[in-house]
Amino acid sequence: MIWIGDVLVSRGEGGVYNERMLGGARVWEPYRSKLAALYHVGKGVELEPSLRVLYLGAANGTTVSHVADYTEAVYAVEFAPRPMQDLIEVARRRKNVIPIMADATRPETYAPIVEAVDLIYQDVAQPGQAAIAIRNCLFLKPGGYLILMLKTRSVDVRKDPAIVFDETIAALKEAGFIVLESVWLTPYHQDHAAIICTKPAKPGE
Amino acid sequence: MQSYWFGDVGEGRCSAVTGDVNAMVSRILSLSTQLDTFTPPDWQQAVACGFCSGRADYLALLQAVCIAAAERSVREHYSGKDAELLQMVRTLDEMDTVVNLLSERAADWYMVRHPAFSRKYRRTPAHILVRTMRENSRGALGKVAGEIGQLADTRTALAKEVSARANDVMPNTSALIGGLVAARLMAHAGGLLPLSRLPASAIQVLGARTALFAHLKTHTPSPKHGIIFQHRRVHNAPRDVRGRVARVLAGKLAIAARIDYFRGVAVPEFLEQAQNRIDTAGKGDGA
């Protein structure tokens, strides 16, 4: 990751969402982007120029644009038409962003398009977030990573965030993921946790 | 055999798709994939197929197709008759808020300029008050009052349009509860399709979210009605039967919304029957 002092940045064409520029690089705000927050709390998967990424819940494409600055290709899946319009605009200006309007709970609708990827980044506001990750892991190369941003409030507002967190981790482990790190994104985001997993090179390893 | 966006691959053979971007978009939107035997596409297969010349070419073509597909999906999503109505209702409700807030503020300002002025014991309708303020105030206050008047006029015109559009888009629901309230129900559900999928019990308390969650969390009494309270049948009903009227009305609205979505035309037999049933509930002798 590229840091200028203690500011996280990415190198690419600016002006996507009027982001601040610093020394010609785009400032990646931890209070706006959960992925930036994850790097700020000192965790996360190092983004490299060779990586292919499946991004579930791409929304307006602000975080997508930063991920695309670091990586080779980003498959950006978003369901709602309003943010999709913005995402298409981001894709027009970046060669490596592939916009897909589809429901992340139904990977069969975009399976013919998405290559095997090194990283799945998931940030969806839906219940059943562990199930979505598990259904999409067929795109993940063995040894690849999953970063799951858990919005506990989207799973069940009445439940204690800590319980939702534990349940999600248990579901991921049961599906064969190895949980490497899990961390709350406070103070940048409330009731949001990040879970970083890997898929074993061979099943059962 | 596997079908990918660039062609069909299997048994050592591979046939690349031909045709323009539009044809490829139609193809990928219609592909269905069995996930249990699926392996993700590989760009080297596409090169071997003769579909593209290399990695950069692969990504460029894929992006062109995916952007076109996404644009088409967005366009289809907005093509429903309810898409614009949804925005119209939300604009209307927002204008209501703005007009009310601004007139309250302007009235406070006006009272500072006219210490003897009070609204007590007078039944001045809001628009008359706004006109008085406009005519009796110099400078910015007069202009603000003028703007409020304009906004209120626009709001009235918009309300009429919403009502007319709702009668067209959701004729049965509108016939039962009026175009404006029908449109609000639709907007709260997020569209005509989501509304038609709601159970009657959800339609009954649509718009009473705070009360509903208070009920679920702390066991306060459950809400009897949400948006449908705005209809005279519910708010004019005596307190002791109001819950029943709301329940029966919501039941009929759930059916009406389904007819609206799947048939799109008014069904007089259903409407007559439903109106009678709701009237009986209001009189207190229906079960």
Tab-separated table of C-alpha atoms in Angstrom:
chain	number	residue	atom	x	y	z
A	1	MET	CA	0.000	0.000	0.000
A	2	ILE	CA	1.179	3.531	-0.696
A	3	TRP	CA	1.413	5.858	2.298
A	4	ILE	CA	2.461	9.484	2.254
A	5	GLY	CA	3.267	10.076	5.909
A	6	ASP	CA	0.238	8.571	7.614
A	7	VAL	CA	-2.125	9.266	4.710
A	8	LEU	CA	-3.208	6.340	2.579
A	9	VAL	CA	-3.259	7.177	-1.127
A	10	SER	CA	-3.635	5.478	-4.489
A	11	ARG	CA	-2.129	6.510	-7.802
A	12	GLY	CA	-4.597	7.086	-10.612
A	13	GLU	CA	-6.719	9.652	-12.379
A	14	GLY	CA	-8.279	11.947	-9.761
A	15	GLY	CA	-11.549	13.825	-9.596
A	16	VAL	CA	-13.725	10.698	-9.277
A	17	TYR	CA	-15.617	12.068	-6.276
A	18	ASN	CA	-13.745	15.303	-5.606
A	19	GLU	CA	-11.248	13.441	-3.460
A	20	ARG	CA	-8.291	15.336	-2.010
A	21	MET	CA	-5.009	15.035	-3.920
A	22	LEU	CA	-1.658	14.784	-2.214
A	23	GLY	CA	1.552	14.903	-4.200
A	24	GLY	CA	-0.282	13.834	-7.346
A	25	ALA	CA	-1.893	10.849	-5.620
A	26	ARG	CA	-5.510	10.349	-4.567
A	27	VAL	CA	-6.178	10.442	-0.831
A	28	TRP	CA	-8.132	7.377	0.308
A	29	GLU	CA	-10.222	8.488	3.284
A	30	PRO	CA	-10.724	5.931	6.071
A	31	TYR	CA	-13.912	7.661	7.260
A	32	ARG	CA	-15.463	7.284	3.809
A	33	SER	CA	-14.188	3.926	2.720
A	34	LYS	CA	-14.288	0.845	4.898
A	35	LEU	CA	-11.399	-0.735	3.059
A	36	ALA	CA	-9.235	2.326	3.717
A	37	ALA	CA	-10.280	2.104	7.362
A	38	LEU	CA	-9.111	-1.496	7.437
A	39	TYR	CA	-5.637	-0.493	6.233
A	40	HIS	CA	-5.619	2.329	8.770
A	41	VAL	CA	-6.254	-0.059	11.657
A	42	GLY	CA	-3.204	-1.947	10.402
A	43	LYS	CA	-4.788	-5.021	8.820
A	44	GLY	CA	-5.794	-6.038	5.341
A	45	VAL	CA	-4.447	-7.775	2.259
A	46	GLU	CA	-1.678	-6.003	0.384
A	47	LEU	CA	-3.064	-4.886	-2.998
A	48	GLU	CA	-0.670	-5.598	-5.862
A	49	PRO	CA	-0.598	-4.775	-9.600
A	50	SER	CA	-1.077	-8.433	-10.541
A	51	LEU	CA	-4.266	-8.982	-8.493
A	52	ARG	CA	-7.682	-9.685	-9.947
A	53	VAL	CA	-10.511	-8.686	-7.658
A	54	LEU	CA	-14.190	-9.528	-7.411
A	55	TYR	CA	-15.872	-6.618	-5.685
A	56	LEU	CA	-19.368	-7.381	-4.344
A	57	GLY	CA	-21.477	-4.369	-3.431
A	58	ALA	CA	-19.603	-1.853	-5.555
A	59	ALA	CA	-22.083	0.992	-4.925
A	60	ASN	CA	-21.025	4.314	-6.480
A	61	GLY	CA	-17.583	3.055	-7.343
A	62	THR	CA	-15.597	5.309	-5.000
A	63	THR	CA	-13.753	2.528	-3.204
A	64	VAL	CA	-13.742	0.577	-6.488
A	65	SER	CA	-11.746	3.370	-8.136
A	66	HIS	CA	-9.053	3.145	-5.445
A	67	VAL	CA	-8.884	-0.638	-5.639
A	68	ALA	CA	-8.594	-0.342	-9.430
A	69	ASP	CA	-5.624	2.019	-8.998
A	70	TYR	CA	-3.743	-0.750	-7.197
A	71	THR	CA	-4.806	-3.878	-9.077
A	72	GLU	CA	-4.994	-5.444	-12.537
A	73	ALA	CA	-8.759	-5.913	-12.902
A	74	VAL	CA	-11.818	-5.298	-10.738
A	75	TYR	CA	-15.114	-7.074	-11.375
A	76	ALA	CA	-17.591	-4.722	-9.706
A	77	VAL	CA	-20.995	-6.188	-8.891
A	78	GLU	CA	-23.813	-3.871	-7.886
A	79	PHE	CA	-27.558	-4.489	-7.781
A	80	ALA	CA	-29.218	-1.067	-7.532
A	81	PRO	CA	-29.658	1.035	-10.692
A	82	ARG	CA	-28.994	4.449	-9.127
A	83	PRO	CA	-25.415	3.736	-7.927
A	84	MET	CA	-24.895	1.629	-11.074
A	85	GLN	CA	-25.143	4.779	-13.180
A	86	ASP	CA	-22.203	6.262	-11.270
A	87	LEU	CA	-20.278	3.010	-11.402
A	88	ILE	CA	-20.615	2.864	-15.205
A	89	GLU	CA	-19.128	6.356	-15.366
A	90	VAL	CA	-16.158	5.216	-13.270
A	91	ALA	CA	-15.720	2.195	-15.573
A	92	ARG	CA	-15.691	4.435	-18.657
A	93	ARG	CA	-12.674	6.272	-17.248
A	94	ARG	CA	-10.772	3.222	-16.004
A	95	LYS	CA	-9.721	0.386	-18.253
A	96	ASN	CA	-9.691	-2.231	-15.517
A	97	VAL	CA	-13.152	-1.813	-13.982
A	98	ILE	CA	-15.798	-4.260	-15.241
A	99	PRO	CA	-19.266	-3.169	-14.082
A	100	ILE	CA	-21.846	-5.928	-13.550
A	101	MET	CA	-25.444	-5.192	-12.633
A	102	ALA	CA	-26.447	-8.297	-10.749
A	103	ASP	CA	-27.471	-9.624	-7.366
A	104	ALA	CA	-24.487	-10.917	-5.380
A	105	THR	CA	-26.685	-13.648	-3.891
A	106	ARG	CA	-27.025	-15.138	-7.394
A	107	PRO	CA	-23.528	-15.690	-8.801
A	108	GLU	CA	-24.933	-17.872	-11.611
A	109	THR	CA	-26.113	-14.673	-13.338
A	110	TYR	CA	-22.578	-13.320	-13.734
A	111	ALA	CA	-20.584	-16.553	-13.720
A	112	PRO	CA	-19.883	-16.505	-17.514
A	113	ILE	CA	-18.129	-13.143	-17.092
A	114	VAL	CA	-15.995	-13.331	-13.957
A	115	GLU	CA	-12.541	-14.930	-14.078
A	116	ALA	CA	-10.895	-16.745	-11.214
A	117	VAL	CA	-9.793	-13.971	-8.843
A	118	ASP	CA	-7.129	-13.528	-6.177
A	119	LEU	CA	-9.315	-11.469	-3.858
A	120	ILE	CA	-13.010	-11.194	-3.134
A	121	TYR	CA	-13.970	-7.978	-1.419
A	122	GLN	CA	-17.506	-7.967	-0.110
A	123	ASP	CA	-19.346	-4.944	1.233
A	124	VAL	CA	-23.062	-5.576	0.872
A	125	ALA	CA	-25.915	-4.241	2.989
A	126	GLN	CA	-27.942	-7.435	3.168
A	127	PRO	CA	-28.658	-10.150	5.661
A	128	GLY	CA	-26.956	-13.495	5.055
A	129	GLN	CA	-23.562	-11.975	4.335
A	130	ALA	CA	-21.639	-15.141	5.114
A	131	ALA	CA	-23.864	-17.079	2.700
A	132	ILE	CA	-23.155	-14.576	-0.082
A	133	ALA	CA	-19.404	-14.949	0.445
A	134	ILE	CA	-19.680	-18.740	0.418
A	135	ARG	CA	-21.709	-18.775	-2.795
A	136	ASN	CA	-19.147	-16.548	-4.500
A	137	CYS	CA	-16.073	-18.465	-3.391
A	138	LEU	CA	-16.165	-20.531	-6.598
A	139	PHE	CA	-14.506	-17.533	-8.246
A	140	LEU	CA	-11.698	-17.514	-5.699
A	141	LYS	CA	-8.368	-19.109	-6.629
A	142	PRO	CA	-6.986	-21.596	-4.099
A	143	GLY	CA	-4.911	-19.608	-1.654
A	144	GLY	CA	-6.885	-16.448	-2.502
A	145	TYR	CA	-8.303	-14.041	0.043
A	146	LEU	CA	-11.732	-12.918	1.111
A	147	ILE	CA	-12.253	-9.579	2.831
A	148	LEU	CA	-15.763	-9.397	4.226
A	149	MET	CA	-17.033	-6.093	5.553
A	150	LEU	CA	-19.743	-7.084	7.973
A	151	LYS	CA	-22.512	-4.541	8.416
A	152	THR	CA	-24.016	-6.025	11.540
A	153	ARG	CA	-26.955	-3.617	11.352
A	154	SER	CA	-27.955	-5.022	7.954
A	155	VAL	CA	-28.070	-8.563	9.270
A	156	ASP	CA	-30.416	-7.861	12.159
A	157	VAL	CA	-30.761	-4.483	13.874
A	158	ARG	CA	-32.212	-6.088	16.955
A	159	LYS	CA	-29.249	-8.382	17.530
A	160	ASP	CA	-26.114	-7.493	19.396
A	161	PRO	CA	-23.391	-6.707	16.800
A	162	ALA	CA	-20.949	-8.997	18.631
A	163	ILE	CA	-23.310	-11.968	18.266
A	164	VAL	CA	-23.804	-11.326	14.540
A	165	PHE	CA	-20.018	-11.135	14.227
A	166	ASP	CA	-19.495	-14.496	15.960
A	167	GLU	CA	-22.218	-16.185	13.914
A	168	THR	CA	-20.720	-14.966	10.652
A	169	ILE	CA	-17.255	-16.197	11.573
A	170	ALA	CA	-18.660	-19.584	12.564
A	171	ALA	CA	-20.495	-19.863	9.217
A	172	LEU	CA	-17.351	-19.002	7.252
A	173	LYS	CA	-15.258	-21.558	9.155
A	174	GLU	CA	-17.847	-24.224	8.570
A	175	ALA	CA	-17.715	-23.535	4.825
A	176	GLY	CA	-13.982	-24.248	4.806
A	177	PHE	CA	-12.562	-20.747	5.023
A	178	ILE	CA	-9.614	-20.124	7.299
A	179	VAL	CA	-10.184	-16.922	9.236
A	180	LEU	CA	-6.907	-15.014	9.411
A	181	GLU	CA	-7.918	-11.779	11.054
A	182	SER	CA	-11.050	-10.105	12.267
A	183	VAL	CA	-11.265	-6.573	13.506
A	184	TRP	CA	-13.813	-3.879	14.315
A	185	LEU	CA	-13.483	-0.709	12.239
A	186	THR	CA	-13.957	1.712	15.131
A	187	PRO	CA	-13.386	4.646	15.297
A	188	TYR	CA	-13.825	5.019	11.544
A	189	HIS	CA	-17.109	3.114	11.182
A	190	GLN	CA	-19.597	2.079	13.883
A	191	ASP	CA	-20.876	-1.514	14.149
A	192	HIS	CA	-18.812	-2.588	11.160
A	193	ALA	CA	-16.320	-5.423	11.315
A	194	ALA	CA	-13.827	-6.693	8.778
A	195	ILE	CA	-13.157	-10.407	8.466
A	196	ILE	CA	-10.183	-11.582	6.421
A	197	CYS	CA	-10.153	-15.206	5.333
A	198	THR	CA	-8.262	-17.408	2.955
A	199	LYS	CA	-9.317	-20.404	0.942
A	200	PRO	CA	-7.018	-23.404	1.473
A	201	ALA	CA	-4.955	-24.467	-1.537
A	202	LYS	CA	-6.482	-27.956	-1.258
A	203	PRO	CA	-9.787	-28.688	0.463
A	204	GLY	CA	-9.327	-29.825	4.032
A	205	GLU	CA	-5.812	-28.462	4.357
B	1	MET	CA	-19.510	-27.676	-22.340
B	2	GLN	CA	-19.267	-24.272	-20.698
B	3	SER	CA	-20.825	-21.091	-22.041
B	4	TYR	CA	-18.775	-17.991	-21.405
B	5	TRP	CA	-19.268	-14.424	-22.505
B	6	PHE	CA	-16.769	-14.868	-25.359
B	7	GLY	CA	-18.055	-18.230	-26.595
B	8	ASP	CA	-18.683	-21.888	-25.838
B	9	VAL	CA	-15.797	-24.070	-24.661
B	10	GLY	CA	-15.761	-27.843	-24.180
B	11	GLU	CA	-14.391	-31.226	-25.255
B	12	GLY	CA	-11.235	-29.673	-26.589
B	13	ARG	CA	-13.199	-27.465	-28.927
B	14	CYS	CA	-14.174	-23.860	-28.713
B	15	SER	CA	-16.426	-21.598	-30.727
B	16	ALA	CA	-16.097	-17.850	-30.310
B	17	VAL	CA	-19.175	-15.647	-30.500
B	18	THR	CA	-19.632	-13.424	-33.494
B	19	GLY	CA	-21.721	-10.305	-33.879
B	20	ASP	CA	-21.681	-6.816	-32.431
B	21	VAL	CA	-21.675	-5.669	-28.817
B	22	ASN	CA	-25.465	-5.570	-28.752
B	23	ALA	CA	-25.789	-9.211	-29.739
B	24	MET	CA	-23.180	-10.188	-27.130
B	25	VAL	CA	-25.083	-8.270	-24.454
B	26	SER	CA	-28.290	-10.115	-25.291
B	27	ARG	CA	-26.366	-13.368	-25.122
B	28	ILE	CA	-24.783	-12.843	-21.698
B	29	LEU	CA	-28.062	-11.607	-20.232
B	30	SER	CA	-29.730	-14.828	-21.370
B	31	LEU	CA	-26.993	-17.316	-20.355
B	32	SER	CA	-27.828	-19.603	-17.477
B	33	THR	CA	-25.063	-21.434	-15.676
B	34	GLN	CA	-25.010	-24.616	-13.641
B	35	LEU	CA	-22.736	-23.729	-10.752
B	36	ASP	CA	-21.913	-27.270	-9.591
B	37	THR	CA	-19.923	-28.060	-12.748
B	38	PHE	CA	-18.710	-24.546	-13.376
B	39	THR	CA	-15.153	-23.365	-13.918
B	40	PRO	CA	-14.586	-19.611	-14.326
B	41	PRO	CA	-13.610	-18.263	-17.762
B	42	ASP	CA	-9.928	-18.023	-18.639
B	43	TRP	CA	-8.642	-15.279	-20.936
B	44	GLN	CA	-6.131	-17.657	-22.500
B	45	GLN	CA	-9.019	-19.822	-23.711
B	46	ALA	CA	-10.469	-16.762	-25.396
B	47	VAL	CA	-7.152	-16.139	-27.122
B	48	ALA	CA	-6.925	-19.799	-28.165
B	49	CYS	CA	-10.437	-19.451	-29.534
B	50	GLY	CA	-9.301	-16.639	-31.750
B	51	PHE	CA	-11.704	-14.298	-29.974
B	52	CYS	CA	-9.094	-11.768	-28.915
B	53	SER	CA	-5.386	-11.142	-29.321
B	54	GLY	CA	-4.203	-10.929	-25.724
B	55	ARG	CA	-4.886	-9.901	-22.150
B	56	ALA	CA	-5.390	-6.183	-22.852
B	57	ASP	CA	-7.693	-6.952	-25.772
B	58	TYR	CA	-9.659	-9.423	-23.618
B	59	LEU	CA	-10.250	-6.854	-20.863
B	60	ALA	CA	-11.145	-4.080	-23.313
B	61	LEU	CA	-13.739	-6.218	-25.087
B	62	LEU	CA	-15.135	-7.542	-21.813
B	63	GLN	CA	-15.452	-4.034	-20.438
B	64	ALA	CA	-17.243	-2.780	-23.551
B	65	VAL	CA	-19.761	-5.625	-23.342
B	66	CYS	CA	-20.270	-5.265	-19.581
B	67	ILE	CA	-20.791	-1.492	-19.755
B	68	ALA	CA	-23.354	-1.962	-22.514
B	69	ALA	CA	-25.079	-4.732	-20.533
B	70	ALA	CA	-25.187	-2.630	-17.362
B	71	GLU	CA	-26.569	0.328	-19.290
B	72	ARG	CA	-29.274	-1.861	-20.749
B	73	SER	CA	-30.194	-3.277	-17.323
B	74	VAL	CA	-30.409	0.212	-15.836
B	75	ARG	CA	-32.600	1.371	-18.705
B	76	GLU	CA	-34.900	-1.629	-18.280
B	77	HIS	CA	-35.135	-0.994	-14.572
B	78	TYR	CA	-36.345	2.549	-15.178
B	79	SER	CA	-38.743	1.625	-17.970
B	80	GLY	CA	-41.513	0.449	-15.624
B	81	LYS	CA	-44.456	2.796	-15.290
B	82	ASP	CA	-43.884	3.043	-11.551
B	83	ALA	CA	-40.272	4.279	-11.742
B	84	GLU	CA	-41.147	7.905	-12.386
B	85	LEU	CA	-44.175	7.872	-10.090
B	86	LEU	CA	-41.856	6.804	-7.293
B	87	GLN	CA	-39.670	9.885	-7.743
B	88	MET	CA	-42.748	12.110	-8.069
B	89	VAL	CA	-44.174	10.951	-4.729
B	90	ARG	CA	-40.873	11.353	-2.942
B	91	THR	CA	-40.453	14.854	-4.371
B	92	LEU	CA	-43.974	15.713	-3.275
B	93	ASP	CA	-43.395	14.577	0.304
B	94	GLU	CA	-40.123	16.442	0.439
B	95	MET	CA	-41.798	19.609	-0.866
B	96	ASP	CA	-44.405	19.325	1.877
B	97	THR	CA	-41.674	19.282	4.475
B	98	VAL	CA	-39.879	22.225	2.922
B	99	VAL	CA	-43.021	24.343	2.547
B	100	ASN	CA	-44.041	23.699	6.163
B	101	LEU	CA	-40.610	24.428	7.575
B	102	LEU	CA	-40.209	27.610	5.556
B	103	SER	CA	-43.645	28.969	6.403
B	104	GLU	CA	-43.108	28.348	10.123
B	105	ARG	CA	-39.808	30.176	9.941
B	106	ALA	CA	-41.214	33.057	7.895
B	107	ALA	CA	-44.141	33.400	10.315
B	108	ASP	CA	-41.711	33.704	13.222
B	109	TRP	CA	-39.812	36.371	11.333
B	110	TYR	CA	-43.041	38.197	10.474
B	111	MET	CA	-44.084	38.231	14.136
B	112	VAL	CA	-40.850	39.966	15.079
B	113	ARG	CA	-41.633	42.723	12.587
B	114	HIS	CA	-45.243	42.967	13.749
B	115	PRO	CA	-45.235	42.628	17.526
B	116	ALA	CA	-49.022	42.937	17.668
B	117	PHE	CA	-49.580	40.047	15.258
B	118	SER	CA	-50.890	36.719	16.490
B	119	ARG	CA	-52.554	33.752	14.836
B	120	LYS	CA	-54.607	32.889	17.905
B	121	TYR	CA	-58.407	32.945	17.578
B	122	ARG	CA	-58.127	33.319	13.835
B	123	ARG	CA	-58.711	30.616	11.325
B	124	THR	CA	-56.299	31.869	8.725
B	125	PRO	CA	-55.403	29.165	6.209
B	126	ALA	CA	-51.679	28.829	5.595
B	127	HIS	CA	-51.771	30.185	2.057
B	128	ILE	CA	-53.642	33.324	3.147
B	129	LEU	CA	-51.042	33.914	5.851
B	130	VAL	CA	-48.279	33.554	3.295
B	131	ARG	CA	-50.003	36.052	1.035
B	132	THR	CA	-50.420	38.536	3.887
B	133	MET	CA	-46.752	38.210	4.684
B	134	ARG	CA	-45.806	38.766	1.074
B	135	GLU	CA	-47.964	41.847	0.680
B	136	ASN	CA	-47.051	43.460	3.998
B	137	SER	CA	-43.314	42.841	4.032
B	138	ARG	CA	-40.575	44.706	2.287
B	139	GLY	CA	-37.250	43.214	1.243
B	140	ALA	CA	-36.171	39.622	1.725
B	141	LEU	CA	-39.105	38.522	3.907
B	142	GLY	CA	-41.586	39.489	1.189
B	143	LYS	CA	-39.536	37.585	-1.357
B	144	VAL	CA	-39.302	34.518	0.881
B	145	ALA	CA	-43.075	34.581	1.354
B	146	GLY	CA	-43.458	34.896	-2.398
B	147	GLU	CA	-41.231	31.854	-2.940
B	148	ILE	CA	-43.230	29.851	-0.393
B	149	GLY	CA	-46.379	30.711	-2.322
B	150	GLN	CA	-44.756	29.555	-5.562
B	151	LEU	CA	-43.531	26.342	-3.976
B	152	ALA	CA	-46.991	25.650	-2.586
B	153	ASP	CA	-48.511	26.146	-6.048
B	154	THR	CA	-45.977	23.781	-7.596
B	155	ARG	CA	-46.721	21.305	-4.848
B	156	THR	CA	-50.442	21.391	-5.596
B	157	ALA	CA	-49.808	20.868	-9.288
B	158	LEU	CA	-47.451	17.986	-8.537
B	159	ALA	CA	-49.991	16.385	-6.177
B	160	LYS	CA	-52.559	16.424	-8.985
B	161	GLU	CA	-50.099	14.837	-11.374
B	162	VAL	CA	-49.154	12.164	-8.834
B	163	SER	CA	-52.793	11.339	-8.288
B	164	ALA	CA	-53.530	11.122	-12.018
B	165	ARG	CA	-50.440	9.035	-12.680
B	166	ALA	CA	-51.295	6.691	-9.806
B	167	ASN	CA	-54.796	6.168	-11.214
B	168	ASP	CA	-53.148	5.067	-14.426
B	169	VAL	CA	-50.314	2.945	-12.985
B	170	MET	CA	-52.183	1.328	-10.112
B	171	PRO	CA	-55.906	1.646	-10.899
B	172	ASN	CA	-57.255	-0.849	-8.350
B	173	THR	CA	-55.205	0.318	-5.385
B	174	SER	CA	-56.011	3.939	-6.261
B	175	ALA	CA	-59.726	3.187	-6.458
B	176	LEU	CA	-59.688	1.767	-2.930
B	177	ILE	CA	-57.563	4.347	-1.164
B	178	GLY	CA	-57.090	7.302	-3.548
B	179	GLY	CA	-54.250	7.996	-5.942
B	180	LEU	CA	-52.077	9.980	-3.556
B	181	VAL	CA	-52.080	7.454	-0.718
B	182	ALA	CA	-51.737	4.567	-3.174
B	183	ALA	CA	-48.660	6.226	-4.645
B	184	ARG	CA	-47.212	6.764	-1.161
B	185	LEU	CA	-47.688	3.090	-0.316
B	186	MET	CA	-45.926	2.155	-3.538
B	187	ALA	CA	-43.059	4.546	-2.822
B	188	HIS	CA	-42.616	3.152	0.692
B	189	ALA	CA	-42.477	-0.403	-0.606
B	190	GLY	CA	-39.945	0.705	-3.240
B	191	GLY	CA	-42.021	0.046	-6.352
B	192	LEU	CA	-45.118	-1.713	-7.580
B	193	LEU	CA	-43.486	-5.143	-7.682
B	194	PRO	CA	-42.209	-5.004	-4.090
B	195	LEU	CA	-45.624	-3.677	-2.989
B	196	SER	CA	-47.427	-6.526	-4.715
B	197	ARG	CA	-45.168	-8.981	-2.888
B	198	LEU	CA	-45.934	-7.592	0.561
B	199	PRO	CA	-48.340	-9.433	2.833
B	200	ALA	CA	-51.433	-7.496	3.911
B	201	SER	CA	-50.107	-7.255	7.472
B	202	ALA	CA	-47.030	-5.400	6.204
B	203	ILE	CA	-49.112	-3.033	4.047
B	204	GLN	CA	-51.229	-2.258	7.105
B	205	VAL	CA	-48.256	-0.889	9.055
B	206	LEU	CA	-46.215	0.445	6.132
B	207	GLY	CA	-44.921	3.829	7.257
B	208	ALA	CA	-45.240	3.051	10.974
B	209	ARG	CA	-41.700	1.763	11.294
B	210	THR	CA	-40.836	3.485	14.553
B	211	ALA	CA	-43.966	2.204	16.257
B	212	LEU	CA	-43.484	-1.274	14.824
B	213	PHE	CA	-39.908	-1.617	16.036
B	214	ALA	CA	-40.817	-0.121	19.404
B	215	HIS	CA	-43.454	-2.851	19.579
B	216	LEU	CA	-41.037	-5.627	18.620
B	217	LYS	CA	-38.326	-4.406	20.972
B	218	THR	CA	-40.139	-3.202	24.059
B	219	HIS	CA	-43.616	-4.721	23.674
B	220	THR	CA	-45.506	-1.471	23.402
B	221	PRO	CA	-48.928	-1.914	21.736
B	222	SER	CA	-48.574	-2.823	18.079
B	223	PRO	CA	-49.323	-0.095	15.513
B	224	LYS	CA	-52.757	-0.399	13.918
B	225	HIS	CA	-51.981	1.538	10.779
B	226	GLY	CA	-49.253	3.373	8.907
B	227	ILE	CA	-49.726	5.351	5.728
B	228	ILE	CA	-53.224	3.972	5.206
B	229	PHE	CA	-54.317	6.094	8.184
B	230	GLN	CA	-54.244	9.025	5.751
B	231	HIS	CA	-57.319	7.658	4.070
B	232	ARG	CA	-60.598	9.001	5.435
B	233	ARG	CA	-61.976	5.501	5.862
B	234	VAL	CA	-59.389	4.810	8.508
B	235	HIS	CA	-59.026	8.162	10.222
B	236	ASN	CA	-62.764	8.850	10.201
B	237	ALA	CA	-63.609	5.456	11.640
B	238	PRO	CA	-64.491	5.391	15.349
B	239	ARG	CA	-61.502	4.513	17.510
B	240	ASP	CA	-62.776	1.103	18.528
B	241	VAL	CA	-63.150	-0.178	14.951
B	242	ARG	CA	-60.216	1.675	13.420
B	243	GLY	CA	-57.885	-1.294	13.762
B	244	ARG	CA	-60.408	-3.543	12.072
B	245	VAL	CA	-60.992	-1.143	9.188
B	246	ALA	CA	-57.230	-0.830	8.727
B	247	ARG	CA	-56.807	-4.593	8.701
B	248	VAL	CA	-59.620	-5.254	6.209
B	249	LEU	CA	-58.520	-2.371	3.995
B	250	ALA	CA	-54.922	-3.611	4.001
B	251	GLY	CA	-56.129	-7.081	3.037
B	252	LYS	CA	-57.976	-5.713	0.026
B	253	LEU	CA	-55.065	-3.423	-0.867
B	254	ALA	CA	-52.721	-6.410	-0.989
B	255	ILE	CA	-55.020	-8.047	-3.546
B	256	ALA	CA	-55.445	-4.787	-5.462
B	257	ALA	CA	-51.677	-4.264	-5.712
B	258	ARG	CA	-51.267	-7.741	-7.156
B	259	ILE	CA	-53.979	-7.138	-9.757
B	260	ASP	CA	-52.323	-3.813	-10.593
B	261	TYR	CA	-48.941	-5.388	-11.083
B	262	PHE	CA	-49.990	-8.473	-13.017
B	263	ARG	CA	-52.986	-7.171	-14.974
B	264	GLY	CA	-52.634	-3.384	-14.879
B	265	VAL	CA	-56.307	-2.632	-15.420
B	266	ALA	CA	-59.174	-1.879	-13.044
B	267	VAL	CA	-61.364	-4.866	-12.188
B	268	PRO	CA	-64.850	-3.531	-11.344
B	269	GLU	CA	-66.179	-6.777	-9.791
B	270	PHE	CA	-63.289	-6.966	-7.372
B	271	LEU	CA	-63.529	-3.266	-6.511
B	272	GLU	CA	-67.246	-3.399	-5.758
B	273	GLN	CA	-66.860	-6.423	-3.542
B	274	ALA	CA	-63.869	-4.926	-1.746
B	275	GLN	CA	-65.585	-1.560	-1.166
B	276	ASN	CA	-68.585	-3.342	0.361
B	277	ARG	CA	-66.410	-5.438	2.624
B	278	ILE	CA	-64.485	-2.404	3.859
B	279	ASP	CA	-67.711	-0.471	4.465
B	280	THR	CA	-69.082	-3.357	6.527
B	281	ALA	CA	-65.949	-3.379	8.649
B	282	GLY	CA	-66.387	0.345	9.317
B	283	LYS	CA	-69.993	-0.037	10.479
B	284	GLY	CA	-68.919	-2.331	13.241
B	285	ASP	CA	-71.110	-5.328	12.422
B	286	GLY	CA	-68.616	-7.115	10.187
B	287	ALA	CA	-66.322	-9.602	11.838
